[in-house]
Coordinates of N, CA and C in Angstrom, one line a residue:
X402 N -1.8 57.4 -54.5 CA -2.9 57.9 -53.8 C -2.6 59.3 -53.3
X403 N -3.5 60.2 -53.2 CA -3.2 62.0 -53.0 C -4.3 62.3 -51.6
X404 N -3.7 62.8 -51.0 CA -4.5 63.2 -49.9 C -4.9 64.9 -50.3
X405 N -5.9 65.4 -50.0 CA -6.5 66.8 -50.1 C -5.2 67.4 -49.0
X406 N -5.3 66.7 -47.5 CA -4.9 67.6 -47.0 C -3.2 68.0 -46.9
X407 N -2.6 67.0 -48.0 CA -0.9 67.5 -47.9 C -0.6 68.0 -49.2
X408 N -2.0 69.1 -49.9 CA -2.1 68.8 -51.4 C -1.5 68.4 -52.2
X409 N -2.9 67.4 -52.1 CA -2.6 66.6 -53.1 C -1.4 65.4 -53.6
X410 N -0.1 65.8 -52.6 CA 0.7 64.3 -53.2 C 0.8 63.8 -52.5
X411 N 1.9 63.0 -52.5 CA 1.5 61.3 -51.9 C 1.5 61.6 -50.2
X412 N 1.1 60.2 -49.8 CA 1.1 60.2 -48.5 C 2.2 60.3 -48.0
X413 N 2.1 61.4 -46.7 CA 3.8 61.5 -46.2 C 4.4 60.2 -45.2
X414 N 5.2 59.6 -45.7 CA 5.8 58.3 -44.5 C 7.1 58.8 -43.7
X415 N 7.4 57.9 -43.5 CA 8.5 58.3 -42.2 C 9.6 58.1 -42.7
X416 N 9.4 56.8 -43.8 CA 10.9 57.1 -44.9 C 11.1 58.4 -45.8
X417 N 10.1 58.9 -46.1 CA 10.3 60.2 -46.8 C 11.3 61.3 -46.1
X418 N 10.8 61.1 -45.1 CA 11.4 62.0 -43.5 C 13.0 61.7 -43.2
X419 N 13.0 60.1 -43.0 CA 14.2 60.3 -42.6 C 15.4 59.8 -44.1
X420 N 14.7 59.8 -44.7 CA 15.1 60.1 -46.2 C 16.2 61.0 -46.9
X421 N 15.2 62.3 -46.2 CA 15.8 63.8 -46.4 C 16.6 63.8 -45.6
X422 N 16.6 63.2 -44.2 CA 18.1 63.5 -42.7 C 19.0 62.6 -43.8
X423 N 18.7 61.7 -44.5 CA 20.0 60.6 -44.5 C 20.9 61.2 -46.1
X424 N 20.0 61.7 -47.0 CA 20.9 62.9 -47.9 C 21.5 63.8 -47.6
X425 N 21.0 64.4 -46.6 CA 21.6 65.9 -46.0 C 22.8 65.5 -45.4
X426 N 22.9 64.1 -44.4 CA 24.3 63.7 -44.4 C 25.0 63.5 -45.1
X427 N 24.5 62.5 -46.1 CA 25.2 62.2 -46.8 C 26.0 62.8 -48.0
X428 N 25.0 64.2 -48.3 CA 26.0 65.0 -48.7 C 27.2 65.6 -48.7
X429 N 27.6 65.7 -46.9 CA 29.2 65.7 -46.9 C 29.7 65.1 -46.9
X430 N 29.7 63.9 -47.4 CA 31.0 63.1 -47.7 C 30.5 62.1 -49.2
X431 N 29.2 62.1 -49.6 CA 29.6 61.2 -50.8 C 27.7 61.9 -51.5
X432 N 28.1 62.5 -52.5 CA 27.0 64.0 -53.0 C 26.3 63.0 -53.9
X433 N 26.7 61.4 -54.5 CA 26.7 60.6 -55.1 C 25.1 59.8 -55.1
X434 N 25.9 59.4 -53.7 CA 24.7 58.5 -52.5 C 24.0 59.2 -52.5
X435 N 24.2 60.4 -52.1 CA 23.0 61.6 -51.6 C 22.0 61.8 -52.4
X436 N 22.2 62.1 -53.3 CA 21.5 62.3 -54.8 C 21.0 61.0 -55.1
X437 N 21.2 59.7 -55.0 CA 20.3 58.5 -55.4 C 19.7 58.8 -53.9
X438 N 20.0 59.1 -53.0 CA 18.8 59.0 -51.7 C 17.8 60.0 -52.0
X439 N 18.4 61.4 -52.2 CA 17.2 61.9 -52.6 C 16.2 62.2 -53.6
X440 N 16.9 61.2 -54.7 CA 15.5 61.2 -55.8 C 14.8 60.0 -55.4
X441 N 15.1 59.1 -54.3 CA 14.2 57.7 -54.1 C 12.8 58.6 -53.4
X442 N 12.8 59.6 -52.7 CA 12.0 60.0 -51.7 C 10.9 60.4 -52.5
X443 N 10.2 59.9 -51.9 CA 8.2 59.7 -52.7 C 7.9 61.2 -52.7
X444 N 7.3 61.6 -51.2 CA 6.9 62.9 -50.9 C 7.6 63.9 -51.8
X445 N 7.0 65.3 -52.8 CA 7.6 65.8 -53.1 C 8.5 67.2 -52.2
X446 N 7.4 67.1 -51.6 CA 7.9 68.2 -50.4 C 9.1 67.9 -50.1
X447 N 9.4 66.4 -49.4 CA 11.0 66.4 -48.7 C 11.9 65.7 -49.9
X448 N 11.3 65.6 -50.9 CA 12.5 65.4 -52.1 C 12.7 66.5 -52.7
X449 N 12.1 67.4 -52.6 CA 12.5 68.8 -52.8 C 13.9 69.2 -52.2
X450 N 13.3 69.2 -50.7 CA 14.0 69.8 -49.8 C 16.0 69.0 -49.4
X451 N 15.5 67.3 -50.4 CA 16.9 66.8 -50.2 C 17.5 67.2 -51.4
X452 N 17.0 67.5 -52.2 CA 17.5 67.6 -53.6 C 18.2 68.8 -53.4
X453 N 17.6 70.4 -52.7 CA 17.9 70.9 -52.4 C 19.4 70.7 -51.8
X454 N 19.2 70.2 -50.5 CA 20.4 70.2 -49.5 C 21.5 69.3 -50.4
X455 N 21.4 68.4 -51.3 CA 22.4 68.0 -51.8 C 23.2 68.8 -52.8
X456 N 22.1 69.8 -53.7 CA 22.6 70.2 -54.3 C 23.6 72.2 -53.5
X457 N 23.6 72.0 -52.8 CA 24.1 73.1 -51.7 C 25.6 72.4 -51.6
X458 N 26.1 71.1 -51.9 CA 26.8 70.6 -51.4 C 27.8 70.6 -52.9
X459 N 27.1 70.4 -53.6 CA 28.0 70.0 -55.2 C 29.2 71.2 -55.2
X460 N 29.9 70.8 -56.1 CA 31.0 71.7 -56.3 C 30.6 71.9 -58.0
X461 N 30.7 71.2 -58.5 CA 30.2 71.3 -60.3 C 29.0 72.1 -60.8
X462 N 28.9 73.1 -60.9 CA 28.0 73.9 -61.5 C 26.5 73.3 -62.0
X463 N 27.5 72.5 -63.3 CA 26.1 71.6 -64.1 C 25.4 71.1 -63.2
X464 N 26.2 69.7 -62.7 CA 25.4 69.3 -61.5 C 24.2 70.3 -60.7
X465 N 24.9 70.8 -60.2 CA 24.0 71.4 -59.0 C 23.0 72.2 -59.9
X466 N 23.1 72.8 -61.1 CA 22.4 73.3 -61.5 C 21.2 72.3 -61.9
X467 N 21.3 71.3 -62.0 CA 20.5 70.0 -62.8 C 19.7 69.7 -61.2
X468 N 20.4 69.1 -60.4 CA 19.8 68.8 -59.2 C 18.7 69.6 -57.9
X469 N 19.1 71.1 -58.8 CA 18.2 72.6 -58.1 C 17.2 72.5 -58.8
X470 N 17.1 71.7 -60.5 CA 15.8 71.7 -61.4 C 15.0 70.8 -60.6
X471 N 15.6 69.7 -60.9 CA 15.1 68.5 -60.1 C 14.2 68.5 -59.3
X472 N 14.9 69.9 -57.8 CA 14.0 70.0 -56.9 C 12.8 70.5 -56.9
X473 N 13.1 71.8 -58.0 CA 11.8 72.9 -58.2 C 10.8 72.3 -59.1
X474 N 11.3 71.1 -59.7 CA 10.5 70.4 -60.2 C 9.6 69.8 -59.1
X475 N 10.0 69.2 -58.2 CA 9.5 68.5 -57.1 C 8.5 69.3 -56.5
X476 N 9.2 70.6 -56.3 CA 8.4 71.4 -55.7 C 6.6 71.8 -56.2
X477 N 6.8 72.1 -57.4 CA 5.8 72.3 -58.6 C 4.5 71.1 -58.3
X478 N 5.3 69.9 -57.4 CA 4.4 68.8 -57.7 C 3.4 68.8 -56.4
X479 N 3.5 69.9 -55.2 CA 2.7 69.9 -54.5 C 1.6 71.2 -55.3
X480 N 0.3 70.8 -54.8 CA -0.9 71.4 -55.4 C -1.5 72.6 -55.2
X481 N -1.1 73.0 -54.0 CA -1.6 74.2 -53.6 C -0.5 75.5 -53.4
X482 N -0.6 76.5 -54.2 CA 0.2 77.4 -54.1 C 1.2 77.3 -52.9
X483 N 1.0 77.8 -51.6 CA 1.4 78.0 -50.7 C 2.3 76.8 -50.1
X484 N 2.0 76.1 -50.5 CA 2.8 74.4 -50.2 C 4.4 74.7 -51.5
X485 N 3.5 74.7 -52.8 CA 4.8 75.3 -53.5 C 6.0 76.3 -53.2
X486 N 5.2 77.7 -52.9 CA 6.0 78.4 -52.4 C 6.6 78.0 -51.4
X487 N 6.6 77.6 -50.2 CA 7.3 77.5 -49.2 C 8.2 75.8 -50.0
X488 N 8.0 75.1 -50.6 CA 9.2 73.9 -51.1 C 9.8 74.6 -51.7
X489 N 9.6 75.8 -53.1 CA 10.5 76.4 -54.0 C 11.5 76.5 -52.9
X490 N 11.0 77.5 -51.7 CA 12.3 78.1 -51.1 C 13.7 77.7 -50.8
X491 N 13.2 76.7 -50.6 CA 14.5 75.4 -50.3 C 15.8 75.5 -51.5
X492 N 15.6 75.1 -52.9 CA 16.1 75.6 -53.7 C 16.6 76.7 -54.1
X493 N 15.7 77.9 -53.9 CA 15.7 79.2 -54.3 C 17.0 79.3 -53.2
X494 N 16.6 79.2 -51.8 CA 17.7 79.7 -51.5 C 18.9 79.2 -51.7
X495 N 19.3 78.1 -52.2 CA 20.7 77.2 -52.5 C 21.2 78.1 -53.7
X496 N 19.9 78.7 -54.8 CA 20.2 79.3 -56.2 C 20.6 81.1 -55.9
X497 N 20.6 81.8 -54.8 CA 21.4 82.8 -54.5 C 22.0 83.0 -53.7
X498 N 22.2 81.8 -52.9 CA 23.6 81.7 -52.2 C 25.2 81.4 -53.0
X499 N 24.9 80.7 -54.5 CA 25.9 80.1 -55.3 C 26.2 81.0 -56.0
X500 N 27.9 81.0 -56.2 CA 28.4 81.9 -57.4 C 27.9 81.5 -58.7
X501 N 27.6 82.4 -59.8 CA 27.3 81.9 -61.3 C 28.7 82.7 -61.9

């Protein structure tokens, strides 16, 4: 189901929410868990934004590089420009903070 007003994707719950807190922890100590926590999250906004934070955490290149797609992918999935833009950033900033 898609709401107009969170364009367009799913309805935001409160697991989505603390979804994203329980990756973001979880990425210091097991990037593993984290990464199955944050591809479970519905919302694409905050599975952006965990995909994001976990992949800030990776040490492996590929990885992180795979799990920054993931997010921007996520991100893409909100409808309205400006919803996009502001999820990209999440990512974006993980992707020029990291050595290549």
């Amino acid at each position: 189901m898609t709401d107009a007003n969170n364009g367009g994707a799913e309805h935001l719950t409160s697991e989505d929410v603390a979804g994203r807190g329980e990756a973001q922890l979880l990425a210091r100590t097991d990037v593993r868990r984290a990464l199955a926590v944050a591809r479970a999250i519905r919302h694409p906004w905050y599975r952006c934004q965990a995909l994001a934070s976990v992949a800030d955490a990776m040490s492996a290149p590929a990885s992180r590089d795979a799990a920054l797609t993931e997010a921007v992918e996520a991100a893409f999935q909100q409808l309205e420009p400006n919803r996009v833009a502001c999820a990209a950033s999440w990512p974006l900033r993980v992707m020029v903070r990291q050595p290549r």
